[in-house]
CSV table of C-alpha atoms in Angstrom, one decimal:
chain,number,residue,atom,x,y,z
A,1,MET,CA,59.5,-32.8,-37.8
A,2,PRO,CA,63.0,-33.3,-36.2
A,3,ALA,CA,64.1,-36.8,-35.4
A,4,THR,CA,63.8,-37.9,-31.8
A,5,PRO,CA,67.3,-37.7,-30.2
A,6,ALA,CA,68.8,-40.9,-29.0
A,7,ILE,CA,68.7,-41.1,-25.3
A,8,GLU,CA,72.1,-42.7,-25.3
A,9,THR,CA,73.7,-39.4,-26.4
A,10,ASN,CA,72.7,-37.7,-23.0
A,11,ILE,CA,75.5,-38.5,-20.5
A,12,TRP,CA,73.4,-37.1,-17.6
A,13,PHE,CA,70.7,-39.9,-18.2
A,14,TRP,CA,73.5,-42.5,-17.6
A,15,ILE,CA,74.9,-40.7,-14.5
A,16,ILE,CA,71.5,-40.2,-12.8
A,17,PHE,CA,70.1,-43.7,-13.7
A,18,ASN,CA,73.3,-45.4,-12.3
A,19,ALA,CA,73.2,-43.3,-9.2
A,20,VAL,CA,69.7,-44.3,-8.4
A,21,VAL,CA,70.4,-47.9,-9.1
A,22,LEU,CA,73.3,-47.9,-6.6
A,23,ALA,CA,71.1,-46.1,-4.0
A,24,LEU,CA,68.3,-48.8,-4.5
A,25,LEU,CA,71.0,-51.6,-4.2
A,26,GLY,CA,72.4,-50.0,-1.0
A,27,PHE,CA,68.8,-49.8,0.3
A,28,ASP,CA,68.2,-53.5,-0.6
A,29,LEU,CA,71.4,-54.5,1.1
A,30,LEU,CA,70.4,-52.7,4.3
A,31,ALA,CA,66.9,-54.3,4.1
A,32,HIS,CA,68.4,-57.9,3.9
A,33,LYS,CA,71.5,-57.2,6.2
A,34,LYS,CA,70.8,-60.2,8.2
A,35,GLY,CA,70.4,-63.5,6.4
A,36,HIS,CA,66.9,-65.1,6.6
A,37,ILE,CA,64.5,-67.1,4.8
A,38,VAL,CA,62.6,-65.0,2.2
A,39,LYS,CA,58.9,-66.1,2.3
A,40,SER,CA,56.4,-65.8,-0.4
A,41,GLY,CA,54.7,-62.7,1.1
A,42,GLU,CA,57.9,-60.7,1.2
A,43,ALA,CA,59.0,-62.0,-2.2
A,44,LEU,CA,55.7,-60.7,-3.6
A,45,GLY,CA,56.1,-57.3,-2.0
A,46,TRP,CA,59.6,-56.9,-3.5
A,47,THR,CA,58.5,-58.1,-6.9
A,48,ILE,CA,55.7,-55.5,-6.9
A,49,PHE,CA,58.3,-52.9,-5.9
A,50,TRP,CA,60.8,-53.6,-8.6
A,51,VAL,CA,58.2,-54.1,-11.3
A,52,SER,CA,56.5,-50.8,-10.2
A,53,LEU,CA,59.8,-48.9,-10.4
A,54,SER,CA,60.5,-50.1,-14.0
A,55,VAL,CA,57.0,-49.2,-15.0
A,56,ILE,CA,57.3,-45.7,-13.6
A,57,PHE,CA,60.7,-45.3,-15.3
A,58,GLY,CA,59.3,-46.5,-18.6
A,59,ALA,CA,56.4,-44.1,-18.3
A,60,GLY,CA,58.9,-41.4,-17.8
A,61,ILE,CA,60.6,-42.4,-21.0
A,62,TRP,CA,57.4,-42.3,-22.8
A,63,TYR,CA,56.4,-38.9,-21.5
A,64,ILE,CA,59.9,-37.3,-22.3
A,65,TYR,CA,60.8,-39.1,-25.5
A,66,GLY,CA,57.5,-40.0,-27.0
A,67,HIS,CA,55.5,-43.1,-27.9
A,68,ASP,CA,58.1,-45.0,-29.8
A,69,LYS,CA,60.7,-44.8,-27.2
A,70,GLY,CA,58.3,-45.8,-24.5
A,71,ILE,CA,57.2,-48.9,-26.4
A,72,GLU,CA,60.8,-49.8,-27.1
A,73,PHE,CA,61.6,-49.7,-23.4
A,74,PHE,CA,58.7,-51.9,-22.4
A,75,THR,CA,59.2,-54.4,-25.1
A,76,CYS,CA,62.8,-54.7,-24.2
A,77,TYR,CA,62.0,-55.1,-20.5
A,78,LEU,CA,59.3,-57.6,-21.2
A,79,VAL,CA,61.5,-59.7,-23.3
A,80,GLU,CA,64.4,-59.5,-20.9
A,81,TYR,CA,62.2,-60.2,-17.8
A,82,SER,CA,60.6,-63.2,-19.6
A,83,LEU,CA,63.9,-64.6,-20.6
A,84,SER,CA,65.2,-64.1,-17.0
A,85,ILE,CA,62.5,-66.4,-15.7
A,86,ASP,CA,64.4,-69.2,-17.4
A,87,ASN,CA,67.4,-68.4,-15.0
A,88,ILE,CA,65.2,-69.2,-12.1
A,89,PHE,CA,65.0,-72.9,-13.0
A,90,ILE,CA,68.9,-73.1,-13.2
A,91,PHE,CA,69.3,-71.2,-9.8
A,92,VAL,CA,67.1,-73.9,-8.3
A,93,LEU,CA,69.3,-76.5,-9.7
A,94,ILE,CA,72.5,-74.7,-8.4
A,95,PHE,CA,71.2,-74.2,-4.9
A,96,THR,CA,69.9,-77.7,-4.6
A,97,ALA,CA,73.2,-79.3,-6.0
A,98,PHE,CA,75.3,-77.3,-3.5
A,99,GLN,CA,72.8,-77.5,-0.7
A,100,VAL,CA,73.0,-73.7,-0.1
A,101,PRO,CA,71.2,-72.8,3.2
A,102,ARG,CA,68.0,-71.0,2.4
A,103,GLU,CA,68.8,-68.1,4.5
A,104,GLN,CA,72.0,-67.4,2.4
A,105,GLN,CA,70.4,-67.6,-1.0
A,106,HIS,CA,69.4,-64.0,-1.2
A,107,ARG,CA,73.0,-63.0,-0.4
A,108,VAL,CA,74.3,-65.1,-3.3
A,109,LEU,CA,71.7,-63.7,-5.7
A,110,PHE,CA,72.3,-60.1,-4.5
A,111,TRP,CA,76.1,-60.2,-5.2
A,112,GLY,CA,75.5,-62.3,-8.4
A,113,ILE,CA,73.1,-59.8,-9.9
A,114,LEU,CA,75.4,-57.0,-9.0
A,115,GLY,CA,78.1,-58.6,-11.0
A,116,ALA,CA,75.7,-59.4,-13.8
A,117,LEU,CA,74.8,-55.7,-14.0
A,118,VAL,CA,78.5,-54.8,-14.7
A,119,LEU,CA,79.0,-57.7,-17.1
A,120,ARG,CA,75.9,-57.0,-19.0
A,121,GLY,CA,76.8,-53.2,-19.2
A,122,ILE,CA,80.1,-54.1,-20.9
A,123,MET,CA,78.3,-56.5,-23.3
A,124,ILE,CA,75.7,-54.0,-24.3
A,125,CYS,CA,78.3,-51.3,-24.9
A,126,ILE,CA,80.4,-53.6,-27.1
A,127,GLY,CA,77.4,-54.9,-28.9
A,128,ALA,CA,76.0,-51.4,-29.7
A,129,ALA,CA,79.5,-50.1,-30.8
A,130,ALA,CA,79.8,-53.2,-33.0
A,131,ILE,CA,76.4,-52.8,-34.7
A,132,LYS,CA,77.1,-49.2,-35.4
A,133,GLN,CA,80.4,-50.0,-37.0
A,134,TYR,CA,79.4,-53.2,-38.7
A,135,GLY,CA,75.7,-53.3,-39.6
A,136,TRP,CA,75.8,-57.0,-40.8
A,137,ILE,CA,76.3,-58.1,-37.2
A,138,LEU,CA,72.5,-57.8,-36.9
A,139,TYR,CA,72.1,-60.6,-39.5
A,140,VAL,CA,74.5,-62.8,-37.4
A,141,PHE,CA,72.6,-62.1,-34.3
A,142,GLY,CA,69.3,-62.9,-36.2
A,143,ALA,CA,70.6,-66.3,-37.3
A,144,PHE,CA,71.9,-67.1,-33.8
A,145,LEU,CA,68.4,-66.4,-32.3
A,146,LEU,CA,66.7,-68.4,-34.8
A,147,TYR,CA,69.0,-71.4,-33.8
A,148,VAL,CA,68.5,-70.7,-30.0
A,149,GLY,CA,64.8,-70.4,-30.3
A,150,PHE,CA,64.5,-73.7,-32.4
A,151,LYS,CA,66.7,-75.5,-29.8
A,152,MET,CA,64.7,-74.1,-26.9
A,153,ILE,CA,61.4,-75.3,-28.5
A,154,PHE,CA,62.5,-78.8,-29.5
A,155,ALA,CA,65.3,-79.8,-27.3
A,156,LYS,CA,64.6,-82.1,-24.4
A,157,ASP,CA,65.1,-80.8,-20.9
A,158,ALA,CA,68.2,-82.0,-19.3
A,159,HIS,CA,69.4,-81.6,-15.7
A,160,PRO,CA,73.1,-80.9,-15.8
A,161,ASP,CA,75.4,-82.0,-13.0
A,162,MET,CA,75.9,-78.6,-11.6
A,163,GLN,CA,78.8,-79.8,-9.3
A,164,ASN,CA,80.7,-81.2,-12.2
A,165,THR,CA,80.6,-78.4,-14.7
A,166,TRP,CA,83.9,-77.1,-16.2
A,167,ILE,CA,83.7,-73.8,-14.4
A,168,VAL,CA,83.4,-75.7,-11.1
A,169,ARG,CA,86.4,-77.9,-12.0
A,170,ILE,CA,88.6,-74.9,-13.0
A,171,SER,CA,87.6,-72.9,-9.9
A,172,ARG,CA,88.5,-75.7,-7.6
A,173,LYS,CA,91.8,-76.1,-9.4
A,174,LEU,CA,92.8,-72.5,-9.1
A,175,LEU,CA,91.2,-71.4,-5.7
A,176,PRO,CA,91.2,-73.1,-2.3
A,177,PHE,CA,87.9,-73.9,-0.8
A,178,THR,CA,86.7,-75.2,2.5
A,179,ASP,CA,84.3,-78.1,2.7
A,180,LYS,CA,81.7,-76.4,4.9
A,181,TYR,CA,79.7,-73.2,4.8
A,182,HIS,CA,80.5,-70.5,7.1
A,183,GLY,CA,77.4,-68.6,7.5
A,184,GLU,CA,77.2,-65.7,5.0
A,185,ARG,CA,80.9,-65.6,4.4
A,186,PHE,CA,82.5,-65.9,1.0
A,187,THR,CA,85.9,-66.3,2.6
A,188,VAL,CA,87.3,-67.4,5.8
A,189,MET,CA,90.7,-67.3,7.6
A,190,LEU,CA,92.0,-70.8,8.6
A,191,PRO,CA,94.4,-70.9,11.5
A,192,ALA,CA,97.8,-72.2,11.2
A,193,THR,CA,98.2,-76.0,11.6
A,194,PRO,CA,101.4,-77.9,12.8
A,195,GLU,CA,102.8,-80.8,11.1
A,196,ARG,CA,100.8,-83.9,12.0
A,197,GLN,CA,100.4,-87.7,11.4
A,198,VAL,CA,97.1,-89.0,10.1
A,199,PRO,CA,96.2,-92.7,9.8
A,200,ILE,CA,96.0,-94.3,6.3
A,201,GLU,CA,92.6,-96.1,5.8
A,202,ASP,CA,94.1,-98.7,3.5
A,203,ALA,CA,97.3,-99.4,5.4
A,204,GLU,CA,98.4,-103.1,5.4
A,205,PRO,CA,99.7,-104.7,8.6
A,206,ALA,CA,103.1,-106.2,8.6
A,207,ALA,CA,103.5,-109.8,7.9
A,208,ALA,CA,103.3,-112.3,10.7
A,209,SER,CA,106.4,-113.9,12.1
A,210,GLY,CA,107.4,-116.9,10.0
A,211,SER,CA,105.3,-116.0,6.9
A,212,THR,CA,106.6,-114.8,3.6
A,213,ALA,CA,108.2,-111.4,4.2
A,214,THR,CA,106.2,-108.5,2.9
A,215,VAL,CA,106.8,-104.8,3.3
A,216,ALA,CA,104.0,-103.2,5.3
A,217,LYS,CA,102.5,-100.0,4.2
A,218,PRO,CA,102.9,-97.2,6.6
A,219,ALA,CA,100.0,-96.9,8.9
A,220,PHE,CA,100.3,-93.0,9.0
A,221,ARG,CA,101.1,-90.3,6.6
A,222,THR,CA,102.6,-86.9,7.3
A,223,ILE,CA,100.7,-83.7,6.6
A,224,PRO,CA,103.0,-80.7,6.5
A,225,ALA,CA,102.6,-77.6,8.6
A,226,MET,CA,100.4,-75.0,7.1
A,227,PRO,CA,100.5,-71.2,7.8
A,228,ALA,CA,97.3,-69.2,8.5
A,229,ARG,CA,95.6,-68.6,5.2
A,230,ARG,CA,92.5,-67.1,3.6
A,231,VAL,CA,90.4,-69.6,1.7
A,232,PHE,CA,87.1,-69.5,-0.1
A,233,THR,CA,83.9,-71.1,1.1
A,234,PRO,CA,81.4,-73.1,-0.8
A,235,LEU,CA,79.2,-70.0,-1.0
A,236,ALA,CA,81.9,-68.3,-3.1
A,237,LEU,CA,81.9,-71.2,-5.4
A,238,VAL,CA,78.1,-71.0,-5.9
A,239,LEU,CA,78.5,-67.2,-6.6
A,240,ILE,CA,81.0,-67.9,-9.4
A,241,VAL,CA,78.7,-70.6,-10.8
A,242,VAL,CA,75.7,-68.0,-10.7
A,243,GLU,CA,77.7,-65.3,-12.3
A,244,PHE,CA,78.9,-67.6,-15.1
A,245,THR,CA,75.3,-68.9,-15.7
A,246,ASP,CA,73.9,-65.4,-16.1
A,247,LEU,CA,76.7,-64.6,-18.4
A,248,ILE,CA,75.6,-67.5,-20.7
A,249,PHE,CA,72.0,-66.4,-20.5
A,250,ALA,CA,73.1,-62.9,-21.4
A,251,VAL,CA,74.6,-64.3,-24.7
A,252,ASP,CA,71.1,-65.2,-25.7
A,253,SER,CA,69.1,-62.3,-24.3
A,254,ILE,CA,71.1,-59.3,-25.2
A,255,PRO,CA,71.2,-60.0,-29.0
A,256,ALA,CA,67.4,-60.4,-28.8
A,257,ILE,CA,67.0,-56.8,-27.4
A,258,PHE,CA,69.0,-55.4,-30.3
A,259,GLY,CA,66.3,-56.7,-32.5
A,260,PHE,CA,64.0,-54.1,-31.1
A,261,THR,CA,66.3,-51.0,-30.7
A,262,GLN,CA,70.0,-49.9,-31.0
A,263,ASP,CA,69.6,-47.3,-28.4
A,264,ALA,CA,72.1,-48.5,-25.8
A,265,PHE,CA,70.4,-46.6,-23.0
A,266,ILE,CA,67.1,-48.3,-23.7
A,267,ILE,CA,68.8,-51.6,-23.8
A,268,TYR,CA,70.8,-51.1,-20.6
A,269,THR,CA,68.0,-49.7,-18.5
A,270,SER,CA,65.5,-52.4,-19.5
A,271,ASN,CA,68.1,-55.0,-18.6
A,272,VAL,CA,68.8,-53.4,-15.3
A,273,GLY,CA,65.1,-53.2,-14.5
A,274,ALA,CA,64.7,-57.0,-15.3
A,275,ILE,CA,67.7,-58.1,-13.4
A,276,LEU,CA,66.9,-56.1,-10.3
A,277,GLY,CA,63.6,-57.9,-10.1
A,278,LEU,CA,65.0,-61.2,-10.7
A,279,ARG,CA,65.9,-62.0,-7.0
A,280,SER,CA,62.5,-61.5,-5.7
A,281,LEU,CA,60.9,-63.3,-8.6
A,282,TYR,CA,63.1,-66.3,-7.8
A,283,PHE,CA,61.8,-66.6,-4.2
A,284,LEU,CA,58.3,-66.2,-5.5
A,285,LEU,CA,58.3,-68.7,-8.3
A,286,ALA,CA,61.1,-71.2,-7.4
A,287,GLY,CA,58.8,-73.8,-6.1
A,288,ALA,CA,56.4,-73.4,-9.0
A,289,MET,CA,58.7,-73.4,-11.9
A,290,VAL,CA,57.9,-77.1,-12.8
A,291,SER,CA,54.3,-75.9,-13.5
A,292,PHE,CA,55.3,-73.6,-16.3
A,293,HIS,CA,55.8,-76.5,-18.7
A,294,TYR,CA,55.2,-74.4,-21.9
A,295,LEU,CA,57.0,-71.4,-21.0
A,296,LYS,CA,60.2,-72.5,-22.7
A,297,VAL,CA,58.2,-73.1,-25.8
A,298,GLY,CA,56.9,-69.5,-25.6
A,299,LEU,CA,60.3,-68.1,-25.1
A,300,GLY,CA,61.6,-70.1,-28.1
A,301,VAL,CA,58.8,-68.7,-30.3
A,302,ILE,CA,59.7,-65.1,-29.1
A,303,LEU,CA,63.4,-65.6,-29.8
A,304,MET,CA,62.7,-67.0,-33.4
A,305,PHE,CA,60.4,-64.1,-33.9
A,306,VAL,CA,63.2,-61.6,-33.0
A,307,GLY,CA,65.7,-63.6,-35.1
A,308,LEU,CA,63.3,-63.3,-38.2
A,309,LYS,CA,62.9,-59.6,-37.4
A,310,MET,CA,66.6,-59.1,-37.5
A,311,LEU,CA,67.0,-61.1,-40.7
A,312,SER,CA,64.3,-58.9,-42.5
A,313,HIS,CA,66.0,-55.7,-41.1
A,314,GLY,CA,66.1,-53.3,-44.1
A,315,TYR,CA,63.3,-55.0,-46.1
A,316,PHE,CA,60.3,-54.2,-44.0
A,317,HIS,CA,59.6,-52.7,-40.6
A,318,ILE,CA,57.5,-54.1,-37.9
A,319,LYS,CA,56.0,-51.3,-35.7
A,320,PRO,CA,57.1,-51.5,-32.0
A,321,VAL,CA,53.5,-51.8,-30.8
A,322,TYR,CA,53.0,-54.9,-32.9
A,323,SER,CA,56.1,-56.6,-31.6
A,324,LEU,CA,55.0,-55.8,-28.0
A,325,THR,CA,51.5,-57.1,-28.6
A,326,PHE,CA,52.9,-60.3,-30.2
A,327,ILE,CA,55.2,-60.9,-27.1
A,328,ILE,CA,52.4,-60.4,-24.7
A,329,VAL,CA,50.1,-62.8,-26.5
A,330,VAL,CA,52.8,-65.5,-26.8
A,331,LEU,CA,53.6,-65.3,-23.1
A,332,ALA,CA,50.0,-65.2,-22.1
A,333,VAL,CA,49.2,-68.3,-24.2
A,334,SER,CA,52.3,-70.3,-22.8
A,335,ILE,CA,51.4,-69.5,-19.3
A,336,ILE,CA,47.7,-70.3,-19.6
A,337,ALA,CA,48.5,-73.4,-21.5
A,338,SER,CA,50.9,-74.4,-18.7
A,339,LEU,CA,48.3,-73.8,-16.0
A,340,LEU,CA,45.6,-75.8,-17.8
A,341,ARG,CA,47.9,-78.7,-18.5
A,342,LYS,CA,47.0,-81.8,-16.3
A,343,ALA,CA,49.9,-83.1,-14.3
A,344,PRO,CA,50.7,-86.8,-15.1
A,345,PRO,CA,49.8,-89.2,-12.4
A,346,ALA,CA,52.5,-90.2,-9.9
A,347,PRO,CA,54.2,-93.6,-10.6
A,348,ASP,CA,52.8,-95.1,-7.5
A,349,GLU,CA,49.3,-94.0,-8.2
A,350,PRO,CA,46.8,-96.1,-10.2
A,351,THR,CA,45.5,-94.6,-13.4
A,352,LEU,CA,41.7,-94.2,-14.2
A,353,SER,CA,41.9,-97.6,-15.9
A,354,GLY,CA,43.1,-99.2,-12.7
A,355,HIS,CA,46.4,-100.4,-14.3
């Protein structure tokens, strides 16, 4: 029986898929043309829409290319979608730290995810080419995923200061930003300003007559004239942080996908499917992320499983259906355990013992 051809070799699949994705993004942009607060009902509807599209696409892969390719797609999609959930918590921290207006959050995520698709596509192509040329890279990926998974399980959660990260500091040094948001704009044109005098808050008054002579600090300082110029708004800074954050997460997630298949088309399409659904999932789960206490542990177990799978590559083969089953079970257990976990009492509430 002839071997199933790799989907990645058919250029028409790439062209058609990307054309459909661009059309869907255009539709999404028109649907959210006006900034508004995305409520739970709307977010649920869009989540079902994006997940359904991915399921239909995966079913098409299954029908055309057979059982193994279909399972490869759904496994990669589930892993990527699960790891993307971890992004949501970081997005919450970013939007809170920068006080992003709720009606503008979807706009940031839309353009952020559009950039993520391009960056991830480049990373996938580079990774696939590197693995074909240097097979030993799989073992490097495997060891890296073991480390990341172990760290995800045992490291204590830390809330970074999102306004003081090095990417924010560099961005502020290289680019001019306004202090205030300007609606949905990423840039704004500031009018020309003439030279002017502004008071200095810590100016010292001149010494009184007859006292020891001191030189008084000038009460005003001169601000030179500035021509009209285009500057970036805080919304643009948030977009930069979101893009960079997704790039960091992609360093973890993309090597994990190579543990299930080296077919670049399967990896790329499953990534795109998961990323497209991330925005609506954010608005659906953002307020409940604190409840998924054991999700990080489950994701860590999955990453360690993939790492071991990569390190054992060439010694024994784990069937795709077993990998998919393992991932589903781990995710289900971590989510159920999180929902069953009792929240600790608030500090100002008495415990059952009355102390």
